[in-house]
Short mmCIF file of C-alpha atoms and ligand atoms in Angstrom, two decimals:
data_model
loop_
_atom_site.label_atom_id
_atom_site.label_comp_id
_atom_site.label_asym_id
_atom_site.label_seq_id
_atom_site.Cartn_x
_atom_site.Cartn_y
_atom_site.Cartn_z
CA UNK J 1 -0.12 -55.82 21.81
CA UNK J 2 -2.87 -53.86 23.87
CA UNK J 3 -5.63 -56.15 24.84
CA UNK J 4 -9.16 -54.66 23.24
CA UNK J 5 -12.25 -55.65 24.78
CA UNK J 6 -15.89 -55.09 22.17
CA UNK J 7 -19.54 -56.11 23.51
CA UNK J 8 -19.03 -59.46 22.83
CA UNK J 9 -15.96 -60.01 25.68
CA UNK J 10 -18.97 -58.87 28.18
CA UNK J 11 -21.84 -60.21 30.41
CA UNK J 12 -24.84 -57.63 30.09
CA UNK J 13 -26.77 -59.83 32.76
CA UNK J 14 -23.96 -59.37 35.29
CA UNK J 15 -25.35 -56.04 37.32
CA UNK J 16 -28.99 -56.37 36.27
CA UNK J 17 -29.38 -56.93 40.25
CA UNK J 18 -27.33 -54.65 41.42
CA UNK J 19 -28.48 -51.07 42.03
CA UNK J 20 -26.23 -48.10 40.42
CA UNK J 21 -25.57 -44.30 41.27
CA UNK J 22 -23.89 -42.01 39.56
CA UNK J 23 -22.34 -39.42 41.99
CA UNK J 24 -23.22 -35.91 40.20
CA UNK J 25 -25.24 -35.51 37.23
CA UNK J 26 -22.65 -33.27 35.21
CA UNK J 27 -21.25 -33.72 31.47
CA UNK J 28 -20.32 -37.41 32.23
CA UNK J 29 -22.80 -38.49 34.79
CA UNK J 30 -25.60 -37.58 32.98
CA UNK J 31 -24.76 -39.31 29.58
CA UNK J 32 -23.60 -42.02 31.77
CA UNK J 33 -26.81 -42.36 33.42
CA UNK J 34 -28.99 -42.19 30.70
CA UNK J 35 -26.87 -44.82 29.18
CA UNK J 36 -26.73 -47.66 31.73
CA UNK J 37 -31.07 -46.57 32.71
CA UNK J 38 -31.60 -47.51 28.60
CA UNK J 39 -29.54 -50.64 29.36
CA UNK J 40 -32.15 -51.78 31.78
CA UNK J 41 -30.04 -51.66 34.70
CA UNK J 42 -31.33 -49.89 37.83
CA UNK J 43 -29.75 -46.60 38.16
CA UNK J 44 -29.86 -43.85 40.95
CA UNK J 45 -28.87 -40.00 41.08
CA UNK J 46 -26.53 -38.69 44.20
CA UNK J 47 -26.39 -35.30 43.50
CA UNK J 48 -25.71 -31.73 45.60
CA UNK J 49 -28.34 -29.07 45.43
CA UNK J 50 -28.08 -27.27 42.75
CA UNK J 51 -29.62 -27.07 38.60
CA UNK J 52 -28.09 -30.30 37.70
CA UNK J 53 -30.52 -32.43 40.69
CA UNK J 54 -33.49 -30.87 39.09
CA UNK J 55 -32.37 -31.99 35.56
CA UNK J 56 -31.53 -35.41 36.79
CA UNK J 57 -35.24 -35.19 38.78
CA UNK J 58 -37.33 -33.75 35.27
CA UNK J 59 -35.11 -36.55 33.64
CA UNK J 60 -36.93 -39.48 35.82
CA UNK J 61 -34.61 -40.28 38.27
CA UNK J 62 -34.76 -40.93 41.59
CA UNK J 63 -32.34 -38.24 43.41
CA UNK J 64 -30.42 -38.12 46.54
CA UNK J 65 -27.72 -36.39 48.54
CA UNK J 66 -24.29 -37.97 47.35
CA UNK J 67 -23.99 -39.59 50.59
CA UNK J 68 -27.31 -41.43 50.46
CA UNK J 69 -27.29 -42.60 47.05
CA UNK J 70 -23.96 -44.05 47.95
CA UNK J 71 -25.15 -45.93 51.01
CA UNK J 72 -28.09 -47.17 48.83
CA UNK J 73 -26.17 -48.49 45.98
CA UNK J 74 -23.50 -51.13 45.70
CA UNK J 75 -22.42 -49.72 42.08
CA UNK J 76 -21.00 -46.71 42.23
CA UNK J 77 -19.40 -44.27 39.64
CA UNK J 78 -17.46 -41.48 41.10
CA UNK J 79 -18.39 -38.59 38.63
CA UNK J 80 -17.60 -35.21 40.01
CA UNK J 81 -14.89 -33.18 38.70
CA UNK J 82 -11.28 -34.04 39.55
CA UNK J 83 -10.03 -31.53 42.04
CA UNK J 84 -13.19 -32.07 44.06
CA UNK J 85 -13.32 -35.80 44.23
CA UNK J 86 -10.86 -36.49 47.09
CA UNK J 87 -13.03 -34.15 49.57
CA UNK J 88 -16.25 -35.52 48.56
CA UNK J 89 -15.13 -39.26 48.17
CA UNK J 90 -13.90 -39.06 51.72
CA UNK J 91 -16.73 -37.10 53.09
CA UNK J 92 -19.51 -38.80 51.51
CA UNK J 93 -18.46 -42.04 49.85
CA UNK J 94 -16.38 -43.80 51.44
CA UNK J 95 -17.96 -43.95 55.24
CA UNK J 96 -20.97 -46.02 53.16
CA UNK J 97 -18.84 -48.45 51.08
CA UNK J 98 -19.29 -51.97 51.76
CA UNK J 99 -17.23 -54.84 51.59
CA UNK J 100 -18.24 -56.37 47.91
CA UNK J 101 -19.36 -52.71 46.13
CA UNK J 102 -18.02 -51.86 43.03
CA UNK J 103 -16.37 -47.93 42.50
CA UNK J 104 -16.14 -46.66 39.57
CA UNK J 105 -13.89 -43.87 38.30
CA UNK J 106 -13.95 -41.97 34.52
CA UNK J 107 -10.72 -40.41 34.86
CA UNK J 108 -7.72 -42.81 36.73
CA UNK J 109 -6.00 -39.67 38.08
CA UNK J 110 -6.81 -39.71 41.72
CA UNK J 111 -6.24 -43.55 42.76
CA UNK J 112 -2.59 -42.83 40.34
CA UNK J 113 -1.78 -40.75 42.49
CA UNK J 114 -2.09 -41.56 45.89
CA UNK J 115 -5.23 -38.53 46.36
CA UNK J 116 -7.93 -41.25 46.54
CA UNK J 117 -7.16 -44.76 48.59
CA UNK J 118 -10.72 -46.99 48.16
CA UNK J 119 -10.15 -49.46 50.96
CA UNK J 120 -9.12 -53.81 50.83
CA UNK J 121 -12.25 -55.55 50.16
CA UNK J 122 -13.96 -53.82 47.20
CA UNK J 123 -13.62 -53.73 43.08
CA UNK J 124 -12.02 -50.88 42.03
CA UNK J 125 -12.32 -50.19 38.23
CA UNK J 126 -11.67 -47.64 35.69
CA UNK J 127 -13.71 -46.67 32.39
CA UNK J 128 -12.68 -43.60 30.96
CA UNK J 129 -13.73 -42.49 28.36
CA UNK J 130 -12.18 -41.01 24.80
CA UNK J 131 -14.86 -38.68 24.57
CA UNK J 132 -16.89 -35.80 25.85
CA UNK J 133 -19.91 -36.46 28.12
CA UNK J 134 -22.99 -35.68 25.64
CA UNK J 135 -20.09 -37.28 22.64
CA UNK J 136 -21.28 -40.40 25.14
CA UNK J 137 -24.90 -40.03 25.42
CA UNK J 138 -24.97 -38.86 21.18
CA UNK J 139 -22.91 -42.05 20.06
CA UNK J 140 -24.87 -44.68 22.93
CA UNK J 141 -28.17 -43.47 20.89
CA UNK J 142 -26.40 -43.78 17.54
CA UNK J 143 -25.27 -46.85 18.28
CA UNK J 144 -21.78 -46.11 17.48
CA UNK J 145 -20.03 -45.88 20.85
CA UNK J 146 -17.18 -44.46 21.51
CA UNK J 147 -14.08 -45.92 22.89
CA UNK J 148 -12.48 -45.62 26.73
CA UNK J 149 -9.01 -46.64 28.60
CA UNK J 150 -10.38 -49.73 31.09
CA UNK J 151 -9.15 -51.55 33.89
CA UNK J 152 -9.28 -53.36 37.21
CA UNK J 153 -7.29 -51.52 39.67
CA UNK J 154 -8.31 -53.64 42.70
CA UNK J 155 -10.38 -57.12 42.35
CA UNK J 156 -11.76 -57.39 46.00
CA UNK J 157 -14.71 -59.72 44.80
CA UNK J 158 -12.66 -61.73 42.46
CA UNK J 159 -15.48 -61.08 39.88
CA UNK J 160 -14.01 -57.28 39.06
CA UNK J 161 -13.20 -58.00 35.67
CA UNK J 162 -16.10 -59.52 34.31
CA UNK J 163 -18.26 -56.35 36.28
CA UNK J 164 -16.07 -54.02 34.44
CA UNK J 165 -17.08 -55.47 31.12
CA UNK J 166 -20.69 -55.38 32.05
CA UNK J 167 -20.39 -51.95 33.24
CA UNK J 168 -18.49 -50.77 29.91
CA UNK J 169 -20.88 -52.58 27.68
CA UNK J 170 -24.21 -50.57 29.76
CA UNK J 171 -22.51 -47.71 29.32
CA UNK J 172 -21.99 -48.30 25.28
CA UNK J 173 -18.02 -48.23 25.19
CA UNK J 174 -17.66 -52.00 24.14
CA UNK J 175 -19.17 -51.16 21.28
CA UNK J 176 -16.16 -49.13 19.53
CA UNK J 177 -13.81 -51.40 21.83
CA UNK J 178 -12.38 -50.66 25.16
CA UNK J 179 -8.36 -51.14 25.95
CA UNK J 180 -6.63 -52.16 28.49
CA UNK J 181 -4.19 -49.35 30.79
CA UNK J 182 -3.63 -49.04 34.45
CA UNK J 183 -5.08 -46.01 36.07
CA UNK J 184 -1.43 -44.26 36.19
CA UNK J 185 -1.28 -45.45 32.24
CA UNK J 186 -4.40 -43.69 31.87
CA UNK J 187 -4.07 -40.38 33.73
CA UNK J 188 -0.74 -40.28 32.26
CA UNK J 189 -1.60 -40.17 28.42
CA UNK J 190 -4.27 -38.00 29.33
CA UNK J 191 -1.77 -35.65 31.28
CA UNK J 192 0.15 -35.70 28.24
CA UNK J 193 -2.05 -34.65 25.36
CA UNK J 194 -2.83 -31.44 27.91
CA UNK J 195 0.66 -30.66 29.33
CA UNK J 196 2.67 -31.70 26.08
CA UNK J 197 0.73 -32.07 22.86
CA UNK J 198 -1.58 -28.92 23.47
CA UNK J 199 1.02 -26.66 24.16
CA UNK J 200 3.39 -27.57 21.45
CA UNK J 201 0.88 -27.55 19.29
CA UNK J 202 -0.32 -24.20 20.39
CA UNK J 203 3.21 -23.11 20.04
CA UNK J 204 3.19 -24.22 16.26
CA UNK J 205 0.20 -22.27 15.42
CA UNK J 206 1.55 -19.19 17.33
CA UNK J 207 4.91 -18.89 15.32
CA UNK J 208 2.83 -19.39 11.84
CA UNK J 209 0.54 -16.99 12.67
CA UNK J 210 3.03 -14.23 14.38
CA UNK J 211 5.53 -15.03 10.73
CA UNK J 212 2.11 -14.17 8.43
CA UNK J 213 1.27 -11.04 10.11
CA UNK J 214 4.86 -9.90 10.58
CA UNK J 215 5.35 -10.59 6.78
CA UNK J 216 2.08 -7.77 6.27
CA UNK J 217 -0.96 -10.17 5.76
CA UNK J 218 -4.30 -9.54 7.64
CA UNK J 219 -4.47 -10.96 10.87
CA UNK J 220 -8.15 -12.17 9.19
CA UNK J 221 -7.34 -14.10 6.65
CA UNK J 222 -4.20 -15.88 7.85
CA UNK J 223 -6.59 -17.36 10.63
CA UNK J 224 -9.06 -18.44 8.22
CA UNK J 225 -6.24 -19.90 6.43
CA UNK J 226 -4.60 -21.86 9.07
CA UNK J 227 -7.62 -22.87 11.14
CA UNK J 228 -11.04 -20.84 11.30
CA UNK J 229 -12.04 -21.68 7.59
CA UNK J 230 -12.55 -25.79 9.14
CA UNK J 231 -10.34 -26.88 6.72
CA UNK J 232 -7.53 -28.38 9.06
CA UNK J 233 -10.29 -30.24 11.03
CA UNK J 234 -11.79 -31.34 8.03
CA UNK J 235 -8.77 -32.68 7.01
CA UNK J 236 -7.58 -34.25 10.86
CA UNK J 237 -11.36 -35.75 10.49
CA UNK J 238 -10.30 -37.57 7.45
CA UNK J 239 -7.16 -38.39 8.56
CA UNK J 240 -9.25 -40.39 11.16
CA UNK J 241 -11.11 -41.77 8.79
CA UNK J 242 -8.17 -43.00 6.03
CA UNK J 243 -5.11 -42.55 7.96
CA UNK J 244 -2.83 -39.20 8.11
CA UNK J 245 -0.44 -40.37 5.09
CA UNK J 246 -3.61 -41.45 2.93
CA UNK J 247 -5.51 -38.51 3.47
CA UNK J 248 -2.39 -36.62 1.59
CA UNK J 249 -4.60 -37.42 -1.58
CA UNK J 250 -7.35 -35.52 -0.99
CA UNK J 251 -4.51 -32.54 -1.78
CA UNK J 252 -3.23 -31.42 -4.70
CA UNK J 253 -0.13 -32.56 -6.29
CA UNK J 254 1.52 -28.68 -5.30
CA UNK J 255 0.36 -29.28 -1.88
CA UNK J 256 1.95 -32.71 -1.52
CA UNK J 257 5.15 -31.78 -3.23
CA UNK J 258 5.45 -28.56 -0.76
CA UNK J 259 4.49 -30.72 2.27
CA UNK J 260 6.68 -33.65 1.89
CA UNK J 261 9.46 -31.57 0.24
CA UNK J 262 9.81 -28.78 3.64
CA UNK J 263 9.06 -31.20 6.31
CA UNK J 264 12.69 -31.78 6.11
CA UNK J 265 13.56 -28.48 7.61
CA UNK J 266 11.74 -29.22 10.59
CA UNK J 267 12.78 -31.90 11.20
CA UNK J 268 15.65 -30.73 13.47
CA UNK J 269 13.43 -29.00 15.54
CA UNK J 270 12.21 -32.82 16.82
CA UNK J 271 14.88 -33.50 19.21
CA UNK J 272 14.36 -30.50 20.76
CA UNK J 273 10.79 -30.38 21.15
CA UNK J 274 11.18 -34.80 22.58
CA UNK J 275 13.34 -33.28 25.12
CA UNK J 276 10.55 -30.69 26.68
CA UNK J 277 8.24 -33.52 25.79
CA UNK J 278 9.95 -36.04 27.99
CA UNK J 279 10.86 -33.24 31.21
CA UNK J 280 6.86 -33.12 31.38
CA UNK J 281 6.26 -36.57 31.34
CA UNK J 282 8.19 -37.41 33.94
CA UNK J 283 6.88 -34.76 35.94
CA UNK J 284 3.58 -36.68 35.72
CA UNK J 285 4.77 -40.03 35.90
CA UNK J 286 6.95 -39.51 39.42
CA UNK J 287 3.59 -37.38 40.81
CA UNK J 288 5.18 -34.34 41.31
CA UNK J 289 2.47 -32.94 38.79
CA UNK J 290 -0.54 -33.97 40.87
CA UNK J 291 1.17 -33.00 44.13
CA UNK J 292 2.36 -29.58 42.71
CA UNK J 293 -1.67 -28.95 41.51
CA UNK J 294 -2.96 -30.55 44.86
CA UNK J 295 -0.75 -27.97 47.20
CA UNK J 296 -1.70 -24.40 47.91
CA UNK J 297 -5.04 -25.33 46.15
CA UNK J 298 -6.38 -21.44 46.36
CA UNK J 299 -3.03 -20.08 44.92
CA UNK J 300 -2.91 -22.36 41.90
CA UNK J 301 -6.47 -21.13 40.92
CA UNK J 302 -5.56 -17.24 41.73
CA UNK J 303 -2.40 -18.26 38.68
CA UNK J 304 -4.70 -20.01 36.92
CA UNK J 305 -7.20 -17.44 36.30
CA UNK J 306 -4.10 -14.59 36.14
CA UNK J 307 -3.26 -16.75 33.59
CA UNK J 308 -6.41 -16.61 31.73
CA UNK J 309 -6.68 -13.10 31.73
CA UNK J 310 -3.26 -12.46 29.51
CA UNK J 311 -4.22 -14.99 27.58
CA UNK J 312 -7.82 -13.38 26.65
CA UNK J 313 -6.15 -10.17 26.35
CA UNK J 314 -3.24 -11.77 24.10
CA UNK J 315 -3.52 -10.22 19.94
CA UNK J 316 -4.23 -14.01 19.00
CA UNK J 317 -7.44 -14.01 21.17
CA UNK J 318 -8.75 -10.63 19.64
CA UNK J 319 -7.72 -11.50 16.16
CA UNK J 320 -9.28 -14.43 16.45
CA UNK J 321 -12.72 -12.84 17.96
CA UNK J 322 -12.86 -10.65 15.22
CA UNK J 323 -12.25 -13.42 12.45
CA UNK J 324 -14.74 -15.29 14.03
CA UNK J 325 -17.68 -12.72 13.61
CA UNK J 326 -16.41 -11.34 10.46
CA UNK J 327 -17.10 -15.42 8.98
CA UNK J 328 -20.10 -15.47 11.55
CA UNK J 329 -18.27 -18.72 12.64
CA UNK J 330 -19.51 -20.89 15.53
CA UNK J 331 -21.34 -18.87 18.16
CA UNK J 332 -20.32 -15.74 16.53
CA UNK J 333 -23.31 -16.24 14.29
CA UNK J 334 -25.35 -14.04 15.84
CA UNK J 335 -28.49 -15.98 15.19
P1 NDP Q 1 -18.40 -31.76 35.62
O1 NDP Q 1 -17.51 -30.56 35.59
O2 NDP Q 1 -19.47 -31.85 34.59
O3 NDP Q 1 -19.00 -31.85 37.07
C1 NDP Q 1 -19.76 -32.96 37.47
C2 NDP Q 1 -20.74 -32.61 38.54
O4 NDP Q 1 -20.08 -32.52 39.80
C3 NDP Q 1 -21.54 -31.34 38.35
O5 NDP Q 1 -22.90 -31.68 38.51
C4 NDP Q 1 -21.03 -30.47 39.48
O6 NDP Q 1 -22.03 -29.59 39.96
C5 NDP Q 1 -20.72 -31.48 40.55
N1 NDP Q 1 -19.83 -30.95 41.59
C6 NDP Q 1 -18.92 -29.95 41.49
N2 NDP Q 1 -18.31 -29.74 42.68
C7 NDP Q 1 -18.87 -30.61 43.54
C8 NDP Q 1 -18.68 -30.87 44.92
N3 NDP Q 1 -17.78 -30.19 45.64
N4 NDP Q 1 -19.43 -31.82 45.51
C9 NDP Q 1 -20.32 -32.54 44.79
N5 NDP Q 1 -20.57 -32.34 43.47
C10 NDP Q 1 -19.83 -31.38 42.86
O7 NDP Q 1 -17.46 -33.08 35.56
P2 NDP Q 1 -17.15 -34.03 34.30
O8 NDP Q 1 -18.37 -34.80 33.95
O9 NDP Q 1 -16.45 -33.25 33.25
O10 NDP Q 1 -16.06 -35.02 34.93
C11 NDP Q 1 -16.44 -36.12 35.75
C12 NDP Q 1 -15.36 -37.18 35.65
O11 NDP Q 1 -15.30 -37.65 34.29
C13 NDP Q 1 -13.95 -36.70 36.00
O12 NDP Q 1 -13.27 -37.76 36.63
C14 NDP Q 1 -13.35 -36.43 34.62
O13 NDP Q 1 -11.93 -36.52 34.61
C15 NDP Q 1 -13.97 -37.59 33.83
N6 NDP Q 1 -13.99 -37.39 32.38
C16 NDP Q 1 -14.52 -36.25 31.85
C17 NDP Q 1 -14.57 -36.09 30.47
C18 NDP Q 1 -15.22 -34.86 29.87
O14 NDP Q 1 -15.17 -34.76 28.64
N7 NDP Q 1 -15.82 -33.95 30.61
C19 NDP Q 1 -14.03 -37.10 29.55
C20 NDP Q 1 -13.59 -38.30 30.22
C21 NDP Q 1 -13.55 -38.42 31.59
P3 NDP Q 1 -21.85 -27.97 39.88
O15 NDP Q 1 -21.50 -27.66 38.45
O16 NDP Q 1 -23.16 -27.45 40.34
O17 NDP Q 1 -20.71 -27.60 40.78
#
């Protein structure tokens, strides 16, 4: 059984002396900061020049250079995006990290894999969390929380764990209840959902949507059907809520029948889709993802944003643009 830890597991006096910074102000470090401030603990901004210092600045906090707030705090939460975190940790982090500090990442996937190595003598924790950053700020205020993947990667203090807790409880995750996964766990799953789930999902909602406009019906209306109208998220939502199977009831009795009664010709399309499945994952787990992405960094993103381009020029993406301010859906409003 995973081991779950809620406020009640944690310490909030244990960093009240210690001073924090969160290293960028961005989606996560700004709900994060706001977060552990309203906790009462004593929180610093490192931050580059740019719109997001200002915010942080109009937002009351005291703001450096990344490298300054680093050498001033002895807390520190690691909060840029991926892909840049290796250049700035070693740039401006770690020359200033003292034996005893505490580093702090949201997302395990650079100490997993060998791109970020925080030296002998320091805690090294993880608390990532299941949500999006103002999903953390909305839910802190709430007083709901929201859950995250935790974990001591490194106890250099020998007091790591019961810092993480603190930490996760100032930042409102023990709240909903925080499990415990190694950083590789972590960045794994996460890898996953992206490389695995999304895709075949994506793949799914391709083939129904490419069989109901080959079989003559408007490109409109079968998107509404399957996914626009906020029906299937409605019903995902409450699946959340009751459980998948139980939220069959909400359906009627033709809908159940149908469901339950065709599932069985998919079915052998499961071993097939567990193989793919099970190539990516161990493409993440054995690192050759990460070192494929980290390689020939300025050719990935020229693919990357080829890549984009057929995609927004793909019939799906102008069907769906049109469905979308035909229902004045979302930010198609127009208002
Ligand atoms: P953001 O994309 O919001 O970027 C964070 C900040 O980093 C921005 O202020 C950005 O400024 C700044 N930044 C960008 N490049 C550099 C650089 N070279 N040097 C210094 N600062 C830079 O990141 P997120 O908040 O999305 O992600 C932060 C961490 O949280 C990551 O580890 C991520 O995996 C993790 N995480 C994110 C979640 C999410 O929902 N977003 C969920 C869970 C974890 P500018 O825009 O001006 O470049």
């Amino acid at each position: 059984m995973a081991t779950i830890y809620y406020d009640d597991d944690a310490n909030p006096e244990v960093l009240r002396s210690e001073t924090v910074a969160v290293l960028a102000y961005g989606n996560q470090g700004r709900s994060q900061a706001l977060n552990l401030r309203d906790s009462g603990l004593n929180v610093i901004v490192g931050n580059i020049e740019d719109e997001y210092r200002e915010r942080a600045r109009s937002e009351g906090f005291e703001v450096f250079p990344i490298a300054e707030a680093a050498e001033r705090a002895n807390v520190l939460l690691l909060l840029t995006p991926d892909e840049v975190m290796p250049e700035v940790y070693d740039k401006d982090v770690a020359p200033y990290l003292r034996e005893g500090d505490l580093l702090d990442f949201a997302s395990g996937y650079n100490v997993a894999f060998d791109l970020i190595r925080p030296p002998e003598g320091i805690d090294v924790v993880l608390v990532a969390p299941r949500m999006i950053g103002p999903g953390v700020r909305d839910t802190y205020v709430s007083g709901e929380g929201y859950p995250s993947f935790v974990s001591v990667h490194q106890d250099g203090t020998g007091r790591a764990r019961e810092r993480l807790l603190s930490l996760a409880r100032a930042l409102g995750s023990t709240r909903a209840g925080c499990i415990e996964m190694s950083m590789h766990d972590e960045a794994s799953l996460d890898l996953f959902t992206e490389q695995a789930f999304g895709p075949a999902f994506g793949r799914v909602l391709t083939s129904a949507v490419e069989t109901l406009v080959n079989a003559g019906y408007p490109p409109e209306a079968v998107l509404l059907e399957l996914f626009l109208s906020g029906e299937l998220a409605y019903s995902f939502e409450k699946g959340r809520e009751v459980g998948m199977a139980a939220q069959h009831e909400y359906h009627s009795h033709t809908s159940q029948y149908g469901t339950i009664t065709r599932a069985a010709k998919f079915m052998e399309l499961g071993p097939s889709i567990s193989a793919v499945m099970e190539e990516v994952l161990e493409g993440i787990r054995s690192g050759a993802f990460a070192k494929e992405w980290s390689t020939n960094r300025d050719e990935k993103l020229q693919l990357l944003e080829k890549a984009k381009e057929i995609r927004d020029g793909h019939h799906m993406a102008r069907w769906e643009d049109a469905t979308r301010r035909a229902f004045r859906i979302g930010d198609a409003r127009g208002d």
